[in-house]
Amino acid sequence: MLEKAGAAQAAPGAVLETSGGANQVRVRAYNERLVMSLVRRHAGLSKADIARRSGLSAQTVTVIMRALEGEGLLIRGTPVRGRVGQPSVPMRLNPDAVFSFGLKIGRRSADLVLMDFVGRIRMQVHRTYPYPMPGFLLAFIAEGIAEIEARLTPEERGRIAGIGIAAPFELWSWAEEVGAPQSDMNQWHGVDLQAEIEARVAYPVFLQNDATSACAAELVFGVGPHYPDFIYFFIGSFIGGGVVLNSALFSGRTGTAGAVGSLPVQRRDGKTVQLLKIASIFVLENLLREHGINPETLWYSAEDWVDFGEPLEIWIQDTAAALAQAIVASASVIDFSAAVIDGGFPAWVRERVVVATRAAVKQLDLQGVVLPEIVEGAVGSQARSVGGASLPLFSRYLLDQNVLFKELA
């Protein structure tokens, strides 16, 4: 899970090595990851449940869980009394055992979050800007980490696994759409963001495309367990997305599978354009300006939008019409069980977009198409940050979803 177009770099001292043959240390490390991953996926399991689902012996599971509990990675839940015998004690991930930083770099704002071991955001630092520049962002990362670290105890700081960055690739490509001088955006050429951040922080650094990170967060912490195959749309400054097949991210031959923003759709006037030219927040930004409304409030907080009235409704209807076309086209190629829609906006906006998309789909020619269920994402506006913060956790402690869905049960 969580591959980059390329691959995310392994953290120093990662629990599981992937090179070479098998040995006892590697096998135990793998089994420890398997146990923690199963516990995470099911929000708590007893030793008997883990043995049944993993195929490991009861003795092996007991030894592993005792060790993980001793290290503080697992904690005991409330005993569950059955009809016969001793009560079953579910084990859960300890939320305070491990923390990780997640950085979302957007076209108008950046968010740095501290996430715990079960995916809850504990702290956050937010910045807005007219457009992203390397110098500003590198300074923000260093300052933001220092700000959050200052609010942690030394023991808590010692439990930080790393920092995961969710950023658009080829930032220089969107100068016109974000109203930035091309000369400024060209500064991104040749910037190795991962290396630059590694030089400034004391943690392992991982890098992933922002939309892919959001899709991964939805797979792990959102509706993923309910839908083995889904097409994912995240509406940010520019719409992006991802593809999930057999409960795992599918990145494709070149790592660009799920680049839904490039899908061709028709506008109201019948002209064919890319999906991102309609179903992106920068389009709403321009629409607000045309109606004499200051769009800056879009970027202050994704959860605090106001109802902009007519221009917002126009944008929602246009976005829904374009999304409907994209969903039908996608369903014609792969029999997805769901189309998941989320974005950098409040839940009430997401609900309106989803309702409008369901209505727009009914206006299309659906002969021969089995429509997926069109559903709201469950992670919300922080999906990119959460996906980024997941990278260090999966590198050091957990297994990817492909392994989890090979359970025996």
PDB file of C-alpha atoms in Angstrom, residues 94-206:
ATOM      1  CA  ASN A  94      -2.411   1.678  21.704  1.00  0.00           C
ATOM      2  CA  PRO A  95      -3.188   5.121  20.235  1.00  0.00           C
ATOM      3  CA  ASP A  96      -0.333   6.675  22.223  1.00  0.00           C
ATOM      4  CA  ALA A  97       2.267   4.100  21.191  1.00  0.00           C
ATOM      5  CA  VAL A  98       3.375   5.757  17.963  1.00  0.00           C
ATOM      6  CA  PHE A  99       2.927   9.159  16.355  1.00  0.00           C
ATOM      7  CA  SER A 100       3.698  10.422  12.874  1.00  0.00           C
ATOM      8  CA  PHE A 101       3.697  13.713  11.033  1.00  0.00           C
ATOM      9  CA  GLY A 102       1.657  14.191   7.885  1.00  0.00           C
ATOM     10  CA  LEU A 103       2.206  17.150   5.579  1.00  0.00           C
ATOM     11  CA  LYS A 104      -0.277  18.154   2.895  1.00  0.00           C
ATOM     12  CA  ILE A 105       1.030  20.612   0.324  1.00  0.00           C
ATOM     13  CA  GLY A 106      -1.793  22.194  -1.625  1.00  0.00           C
ATOM     14  CA  ARG A 107      -1.993  24.900  -4.262  1.00  0.00           C
ATOM     15  CA  ARG A 108      -3.417  27.403  -1.760  1.00  0.00           C
ATOM     16  CA  SER A 109      -2.607  26.020   1.681  1.00  0.00           C
ATOM     17  CA  ALA A 110      -0.480  23.571   3.631  1.00  0.00           C
ATOM     18  CA  ASP A 111      -1.341  21.466   6.680  1.00  0.00           C
ATOM     19  CA  LEU A 112       1.032  19.743   9.057  1.00  0.00           C
ATOM     20  CA  VAL A 113      -0.637  17.242  11.391  1.00  0.00           C
ATOM     21  CA  LEU A 114       0.480  14.924  14.158  1.00  0.00           C
ATOM     22  CA  MET A 115      -1.423  11.626  13.923  1.00  0.00           C
ATOM     23  CA  ASP A 116      -1.576   8.825  16.471  1.00  0.00           C
ATOM     24  CA  PHE A 117      -1.310   5.080  15.917  1.00  0.00           C
ATOM     25  CA  VAL A 118      -5.030   4.629  15.148  1.00  0.00           C
ATOM     26  CA  GLY A 119      -5.352   7.499  12.667  1.00  0.00           C
ATOM     27  CA  ARG A 120      -6.590  10.323  14.890  1.00  0.00           C
ATOM     28  CA  ILE A 121      -5.183  13.803  14.347  1.00  0.00           C
ATOM     29  CA  ARG A 122      -3.827  15.127  17.637  1.00  0.00           C
ATOM     30  CA  MET A 123      -2.388  18.489  16.546  1.00  0.00           C
ATOM     31  CA  GLN A 124      -2.380  20.624  13.423  1.00  0.00           C
ATOM     32  CA  VAL A 125      -0.641  23.678  11.983  1.00  0.00           C
ATOM     33  CA  HIS A 126      -2.195  25.422   8.955  1.00  0.00           C
ATOM     34  CA  ARG A 127      -0.843  28.015   6.515  1.00  0.00           C
ATOM     35  CA  THR A 128      -2.379  29.701   3.469  1.00  0.00           C
ATOM     36  CA  TYR A 129      -0.568  31.356   0.556  1.00  0.00           C
ATOM     37  CA  PRO A 130      -1.334  32.700  -2.933  1.00  0.00           C
ATOM     38  CA  TYR A 131       0.636  29.810  -4.424  1.00  0.00           C
ATOM     39  CA  PRO A 132       3.220  27.329  -3.094  1.00  0.00           C
ATOM     40  CA  MET A 133       6.913  28.263  -3.174  1.00  0.00           C
ATOM     41  CA  PRO A 134       9.770  25.949  -2.110  1.00  0.00           C
ATOM     42  CA  GLY A 135      11.417  28.346   0.332  1.00  0.00           C
ATOM     43  CA  PHE A 136       8.209  29.193   2.156  1.00  0.00           C
ATOM     44  CA  LEU A 137       7.157  25.554   2.457  1.00  0.00           C
ATOM     45  CA  LEU A 138      10.523  24.332   3.704  1.00  0.00           C
ATOM     46  CA  ALA A 139      10.507  27.026   6.378  1.00  0.00           C
ATOM     47  CA  PHE A 140       6.909  26.130   7.316  1.00  0.00           C
ATOM     48  CA  ILE A 141       7.810  22.465   7.748  1.00  0.00           C
ATOM     49  CA  ALA A 142      10.698  23.226  10.091  1.00  0.00           C
ATOM     50  CA  GLU A 143       8.690  25.784  12.062  1.00  0.00           C
ATOM     51  CA  GLY A 144       5.574  23.619  12.203  1.00  0.00           C
ATOM     52  CA  ILE A 145       7.442  20.562  13.469  1.00  0.00           C
ATOM     53  CA  ALA A 146       9.174  22.666  16.116  1.00  0.00           C
ATOM     54  CA  GLU A 147       5.818  24.142  17.161  1.00  0.00           C
ATOM     55  CA  ILE A 148       4.225  20.723  17.592  1.00  0.00           C
ATOM     56  CA  GLU A 149       7.284  19.210  19.255  1.00  0.00           C
ATOM     57  CA  ALA A 150       7.227  21.990  21.845  1.00  0.00           C
ATOM     58  CA  ARG A 151       3.786  20.761  22.945  1.00  0.00           C
ATOM     59  CA  LEU A 152       4.975  17.173  23.421  1.00  0.00           C
ATOM     60  CA  THR A 153       6.853  15.550  26.253  1.00  0.00           C
ATOM     61  CA  PRO A 154      10.337  14.126  25.539  1.00  0.00           C
ATOM     62  CA  GLU A 155       8.824  10.628  25.775  1.00  0.00           C
ATOM     63  CA  GLU A 156       6.150  11.486  23.201  1.00  0.00           C
ATOM     64  CA  ARG A 157       8.726  12.999  20.849  1.00  0.00           C
ATOM     65  CA  GLY A 158      10.649   9.745  21.050  1.00  0.00           C
ATOM     66  CA  ARG A 159       7.634   7.884  19.668  1.00  0.00           C
ATOM     67  CA  ILE A 160       7.447   9.814  16.366  1.00  0.00           C
ATOM     68  CA  ALA A 161       7.993   7.367  13.506  1.00  0.00           C
ATOM     69  CA  GLY A 162       8.576   9.872  10.707  1.00  0.00           C
ATOM     70  CA  ILE A 163       6.977  12.402   8.403  1.00  0.00           C
ATOM     71  CA  GLY A 164       4.933  11.585   5.322  1.00  0.00           C
ATOM     72  CA  ILE A 165       4.421  14.224   2.632  1.00  0.00           C
ATOM     73  CA  ALA A 166       1.372  14.339   0.381  1.00  0.00           C
ATOM     74  CA  ALA A 167       2.133  16.730  -2.468  1.00  0.00           C
ATOM     75  CA  PRO A 168       1.036  17.247  -6.070  1.00  0.00           C
ATOM     76  CA  PHE A 169       3.614  16.147  -8.596  1.00  0.00           C
ATOM     77  CA  GLU A 170       4.844  18.692 -11.158  1.00  0.00           C
ATOM     78  CA  LEU A 171       3.747  21.740  -9.156  1.00  0.00           C
ATOM     79  CA  TRP A 172       5.139  24.013 -11.859  1.00  0.00           C
ATOM     80  CA  SER A 173       2.518  22.779 -14.328  1.00  0.00           C
ATOM     81  CA  TRP A 174      -0.403  24.741 -12.850  1.00  0.00           C
ATOM     82  CA  ALA A 175       0.858  28.331 -12.824  1.00  0.00           C
ATOM     83  CA  GLU A 176      -1.943  29.676 -15.020  1.00  0.00           C
ATOM     84  CA  GLU A 177      -4.749  27.964 -13.088  1.00  0.00           C
ATOM     85  CA  VAL A 178      -3.584  29.248  -9.692  1.00  0.00           C
ATOM     86  CA  GLY A 179      -2.721  32.692 -10.998  1.00  0.00           C
ATOM     87  CA  ALA A 180       0.991  32.385 -10.287  1.00  0.00           C
ATOM     88  CA  PRO A 181       3.826  33.802 -12.390  1.00  0.00           C
ATOM     89  CA  GLN A 182       5.367  30.969 -14.386  1.00  0.00           C
ATOM     90  CA  SER A 183       8.820  32.244 -13.438  1.00  0.00           C
ATOM     91  CA  ASP A 184       8.000  31.698  -9.761  1.00  0.00           C
ATOM     92  CA  MET A 185       6.540  28.243 -10.256  1.00  0.00           C
ATOM     93  CA  ASN A 186       9.560  27.241 -12.334  1.00  0.00           C
ATOM     94  CA  GLN A 187      11.533  27.289  -9.094  1.00  0.00           C
ATOM     95  CA  TRP A 188      10.081  23.844  -8.436  1.00  0.00           C
ATOM     96  CA  HIS A 189      12.077  22.409 -11.340  1.00  0.00           C
ATOM     97  CA  GLY A 190      14.875  20.293  -9.938  1.00  0.00           C
ATOM     98  CA  VAL A 191      13.677  20.505  -6.315  1.00  0.00           C
ATOM     99  CA  ASP A 192      14.023  17.139  -4.577  1.00  0.00           C
ATOM    100  CA  LEU A 193      11.396  17.788  -1.924  1.00  0.00           C
ATOM    101  CA  GLN A 194      12.081  14.605  -0.004  1.00  0.00           C
ATOM    102  CA  ALA A 195      15.835  15.265   0.180  1.00  0.00           C
ATOM    103  CA  GLU A 196      15.324  18.924   1.109  1.00  0.00           C
ATOM    104  CA  ILE A 197      13.047  18.009   4.012  1.00  0.00           C
ATOM    105  CA  GLU A 198      15.305  15.170   5.157  1.00  0.00           C
ATOM    106  CA  ALA A 199      18.106  17.723   5.483  1.00  0.00           C
ATOM    107  CA  ARG A 200      15.979  19.818   7.856  1.00  0.00           C
ATOM    108  CA  VAL A 201      14.283  17.283  10.138  1.00  0.00           C
ATOM    109  CA  ALA A 202      15.416  14.485  12.418  1.00  0.00           C
ATOM    110  CA  TYR A 203      12.907  11.915  11.151  1.00  0.00           C
ATOM    111  CA  PRO A 204      12.604   9.509   8.202  1.00  0.00           C
ATOM    112  CA  VAL A 205      10.785  11.228   5.327  1.00  0.00           C
ATOM    113  CA  PHE A 206       8.361   9.660   2.839  1.00  0.00           C
TER     114      PHE A 206
END
